[in-house]
């Protein structure tokens, strides 16, 4: 009887390890949604997790990514203009047409608007 308990516990530990491993292999499982993952992967390095433009790379002052929580940014640009910046790049911001389809770019724009627009 004792042996059985030990074996069951071992199997559970092993399964847990497998699930943990699978999560490490596919980082997208850390995020609630596909679009959240894409923002984290493609944009957050510069614009930061909270959109303020202070991501890992964005902190460098010479780069100065747009602060997505700044209402002025949203007031002064139409969706089409912002999409164009995402698609084709703007100054130090790289173009994303190569990595993200039009559809994905629209989803990300909707996401950052929802999350960061004051
Ligand atoms: C390498 C750093 C970097 C990455 C990665 C990056 N950006 Fe930017 N982003 C910038 C910089 C720098 C600006 C400011 C450009 C300017 O106004 O001259 C900017 C500006 C913007 C703007 C304002 C554009 C405008 O027309 O004024 C939006 C919206 C934006 N980024 C969204 C995104 C999204 C969405 C992603 C991910 C798909 C992304 N950025 C990835 C650096 C980056």
PDB file of N, CA, C and O in Angstrom, residues 22-45 48-50 56 111 115-116:
ATOM      1  N   UNK A  22       6.873  22.240 -20.536  1.00  0.00           N
ATOM      2  CA  UNK A  22       6.120  22.664 -21.717  1.00  0.00           C
ATOM      3  C   UNK A  22       5.912  24.170 -21.686  1.00  0.00           C
ATOM      4  O   UNK A  22       5.987  24.845 -22.712  1.00  0.00           O
ATOM      5  N   UNK A  23       5.664  24.714 -20.499  1.00  0.00           N
ATOM      6  CA  UNK A  23       5.453  26.160 -20.396  1.00  0.00           C
ATOM      7  C   UNK A  23       6.729  26.928 -20.722  1.00  0.00           C
ATOM      8  O   UNK A  23       6.679  28.011 -21.291  1.00  0.00           O
ATOM      9  N   UNK A  24       7.870  26.375 -20.339  1.00  0.00           N
ATOM     10  CA  UNK A  24       9.126  27.066 -20.642  1.00  0.00           C
ATOM     11  C   UNK A  24       9.371  27.095 -22.149  1.00  0.00           C
ATOM     12  O   UNK A  24       9.872  28.056 -22.691  1.00  0.00           O
ATOM     13  N   UNK A  25       8.995  26.001 -22.792  1.00  0.00           N
ATOM     14  CA  UNK A  25       9.254  25.905 -24.224  1.00  0.00           C
ATOM     15  C   UNK A  25       8.383  26.880 -25.013  1.00  0.00           C
ATOM     16  O   UNK A  25       8.822  27.484 -25.968  1.00  0.00           O
ATOM     17  N   UNK A  26       7.131  27.042 -24.588  1.00  0.00           N
ATOM     18  CA  UNK A  26       6.229  27.936 -25.299  1.00  0.00           C
ATOM     19  C   UNK A  26       5.841  29.098 -24.396  1.00  0.00           C
ATOM     20  O   UNK A  26       4.905  29.009 -23.609  1.00  0.00           O
ATOM     21  N   UNK A  27       6.581  30.237 -24.499  1.00  0.00           N
ATOM     22  CA  UNK A  27       6.335  31.341 -23.566  1.00  0.00           C
ATOM     23  C   UNK A  27       4.946  31.956 -23.713  1.00  0.00           C
ATOM     24  O   UNK A  27       4.497  32.668 -22.828  1.00  0.00           O
ATOM     25  N   UNK A  28       4.266  31.694 -24.849  1.00  0.00           N
ATOM     26  CA  UNK A  28       2.963  32.332 -25.047  1.00  0.00           C
ATOM     27  C   UNK A  28       1.964  31.877 -23.982  1.00  0.00           C
ATOM     28  O   UNK A  28       0.961  32.541 -23.743  1.00  0.00           O
ATOM     29  N   UNK A  29       2.233  30.750 -23.305  1.00  0.00           N
ATOM     30  CA  UNK A  29       1.289  30.278 -22.291  1.00  0.00           C
ATOM     31  C   UNK A  29       1.285  31.175 -21.052  1.00  0.00           C
ATOM     32  O   UNK A  29       0.403  31.046 -20.221  1.00  0.00           O
ATOM     33  N   UNK A  30       2.287  32.058 -20.946  1.00  0.00           N
ATOM     34  CA  UNK A  30       2.322  32.945 -19.783  1.00  0.00           C
ATOM     35  C   UNK A  30       1.296  34.066 -19.919  1.00  0.00           C
ATOM     36  O   UNK A  30       1.032  34.776 -18.978  1.00  0.00           O
ATOM     37  N   UNK A  31       0.750  34.245 -21.140  1.00  0.00           N
ATOM     38  CA  UNK A  31      -0.110  35.393 -21.364  1.00  0.00           C
ATOM     39  C   UNK A  31      -1.559  34.986 -21.503  1.00  0.00           C
ATOM     40  O   UNK A  31      -1.867  33.885 -21.950  1.00  0.00           O
ATOM     41  N   UNK A  32      -2.445  35.926 -21.122  1.00  0.00           N
ATOM     42  CA  UNK A  32      -3.881  35.668 -21.168  1.00  0.00           C
ATOM     43  C   UNK A  32      -4.359  35.455 -22.587  1.00  0.00           C
ATOM     44  O   UNK A  32      -5.252  34.668 -22.835  1.00  0.00           O
ATOM     45  N   UNK A  33      -3.814  36.234 -23.514  1.00  0.00           N
ATOM     46  CA  UNK A  33      -4.317  36.168 -24.879  1.00  0.00           C
ATOM     47  C   UNK A  33      -3.152  36.271 -25.854  1.00  0.00           C
ATOM     48  O   UNK A  33      -2.062  36.717 -25.495  1.00  0.00           O
ATOM     49  N   UNK A  34      -3.453  35.896 -27.066  1.00  0.00           N
ATOM     50  CA  UNK A  34      -2.486  35.938 -28.151  1.00  0.00           C
ATOM     51  C   UNK A  34      -1.933  37.361 -28.343  1.00  0.00           C
ATOM     52  O   UNK A  34      -0.734  37.569 -28.479  1.00  0.00           O
ATOM     53  N   UNK A  35      -2.840  38.336 -28.283  1.00  0.00           N
ATOM     54  CA  UNK A  35      -2.428  39.707 -28.587  1.00  0.00           C
ATOM     55  C   UNK A  35      -1.545  40.269 -27.462  1.00  0.00           C
ATOM     56  O   UNK A  35      -0.593  41.000 -27.711  1.00  0.00           O
ATOM     57  N   UNK A  36      -1.827  39.847 -26.243  1.00  0.00           N
ATOM     58  CA  UNK A  36      -0.999  40.270 -25.111  1.00  0.00           C
ATOM     59  C   UNK A  36       0.428  39.743 -25.301  1.00  0.00           C
ATOM     60  O   UNK A  36       1.404  40.439 -25.048  1.00  0.00           O
ATOM     61  N   UNK A  37       0.506  38.516 -25.760  1.00  0.00           N
ATOM     62  CA  UNK A  37       1.810  37.913 -26.024  1.00  0.00           C
ATOM     63  C   UNK A  37       2.548  38.668 -27.128  1.00  0.00           C
ATOM     64  O   UNK A  37       3.732  38.946 -27.030  1.00  0.00           O
ATOM     65  N   UNK A  38       1.810  39.025 -28.167  1.00  0.00           N
ATOM     66  CA  UNK A  38       2.469  39.725 -29.280  1.00  0.00           C
ATOM     67  C   UNK A  38       2.975  41.092 -28.836  1.00  0.00           C
ATOM     68  O   UNK A  38       4.053  41.515 -29.236  1.00  0.00           O
ATOM     69  N   UNK A  39       2.196  41.795 -28.021  1.00  0.00           N
ATOM     70  CA  UNK A  39       2.676  43.080 -27.518  1.00  0.00           C
ATOM     71  C   UNK A  39       3.968  42.858 -26.714  1.00  0.00           C
ATOM     72  O   UNK A  39       4.956  43.566 -26.896  1.00  0.00           O
ATOM     73  N   UNK A  40       3.937  41.847 -25.840  1.00  0.00           N
ATOM     74  CA  UNK A  40       5.106  41.592 -24.992  1.00  0.00           C
ATOM     75  C   UNK A  40       6.318  41.250 -25.855  1.00  0.00           C
ATOM     76  O   UNK A  40       7.439  41.680 -25.593  1.00  0.00           O
ATOM     77  N   UNK A  41       6.068  40.495 -26.894  1.00  0.00           N
ATOM     78  CA  UNK A  41       7.180  40.033 -27.718  1.00  0.00           C
ATOM     79  C   UNK A  41       7.745  41.123 -28.627  1.00  0.00           C
ATOM     80  O   UNK A  41       8.948  41.266 -28.752  1.00  0.00           O
ATOM     81  N   UNK A  42       6.857  41.876 -29.255  1.00  0.00           N
ATOM     82  CA  UNK A  42       7.325  42.811 -30.284  1.00  0.00           C
ATOM     83  C   UNK A  42       7.435  44.263 -29.818  1.00  0.00           C
ATOM     84  O   UNK A  42       8.166  45.032 -30.418  1.00  0.00           O
ATOM     85  N   UNK A  43       6.686  44.645 -28.834  1.00  0.00           N
ATOM     86  CA  UNK A  43       6.607  46.076 -28.512  1.00  0.00           C
ATOM     87  C   UNK A  43       7.151  46.433 -27.135  1.00  0.00           C
ATOM     88  O   UNK A  43       7.686  47.521 -26.946  1.00  0.00           O
ATOM     89  N   UNK A  44       6.962  45.538 -26.156  1.00  0.00           N
ATOM     90  CA  UNK A  44       7.242  45.912 -24.764  1.00  0.00           C
ATOM     91  C   UNK A  44       8.718  46.205 -24.519  1.00  0.00           C
ATOM     92  O   UNK A  44       9.042  46.980 -23.621  1.00  0.00           O
ATOM     93  N   UNK A  45       9.608  45.625 -25.314  1.00  0.00           N
ATOM     94  CA  UNK A  45      11.035  45.886 -25.135  1.00  0.00           C
ATOM     95  C   UNK A  45      11.325  47.374 -25.187  1.00  0.00           C
ATOM     96  O   UNK A  45      12.161  47.876 -24.443  1.00  0.00           O
ATOM     97  N   UNK A  48       7.626  49.244 -23.099  1.00  0.00           N
ATOM     98  CA  UNK A  48       7.440  48.866 -21.699  1.00  0.00           C
ATOM     99  C   UNK A  48       6.145  48.107 -21.462  1.00  0.00           C
ATOM    100  O   UNK A  48       5.186  48.253 -22.220  1.00  0.00           O
ATOM    101  N   UNK A  49       6.110  47.307 -20.401  1.00  0.00           N
ATOM    102  CA  UNK A  49       4.912  46.527 -20.099  1.00  0.00           C
ATOM    103  C   UNK A  49       3.726  47.420 -19.808  1.00  0.00           C
ATOM    104  O   UNK A  49       2.583  47.050 -20.017  1.00  0.00           O
ATOM    105  N   UNK A  50       3.994  48.613 -19.306  1.00  0.00           N
ATOM    106  CA  UNK A  50       2.891  49.520 -18.977  1.00  0.00           C
ATOM    107  C   UNK A  50       2.736  50.634 -20.014  1.00  0.00           C
ATOM    108  O   UNK A  50       2.033  51.606 -19.777  1.00  0.00           O
ATOM    109  N   UNK A  56      12.994  47.562 -21.619  1.00  0.00           N
ATOM    110  CA  UNK A  56      14.417  47.229 -21.498  1.00  0.00           C
ATOM    111  C   UNK A  56      15.296  48.054 -22.436  1.00  0.00           C
ATOM    112  O   UNK A  56      16.309  48.591 -22.052  1.00  0.00           O
ATOM    113  N   UNK A 111      -5.508  46.670 -28.881  1.00  0.00           N
ATOM    114  CA  UNK A 111      -5.064  46.266 -27.541  1.00  0.00           C
ATOM    115  C   UNK A 111      -4.387  47.405 -26.794  1.00  0.00           C
ATOM    116  O   UNK A 111      -4.727  47.708 -25.654  1.00  0.00           O
ATOM    117  N   UNK A 115      -5.620  49.243 -23.414  1.00  0.00           N
ATOM    118  CA  UNK A 115      -4.804  49.127 -22.207  1.00  0.00           C
ATOM    119  C   UNK A 115      -4.231  50.465 -21.752  1.00  0.00           C
ATOM    120  O   UNK A 115      -4.177  50.734 -20.560  1.00  0.00           O
ATOM    121  N   UNK A 116      -3.762  51.276 -22.695  1.00  0.00           N
ATOM    122  CA  UNK A 116      -2.912  52.401 -22.305  1.00  0.00           C
ATOM    123  C   UNK A 116      -3.536  53.776 -22.521  1.00  0.00           C
ATOM    124  O   UNK A 116      -3.124  54.730 -21.891  1.00  0.00           O
TER     125      UNK A 116
END
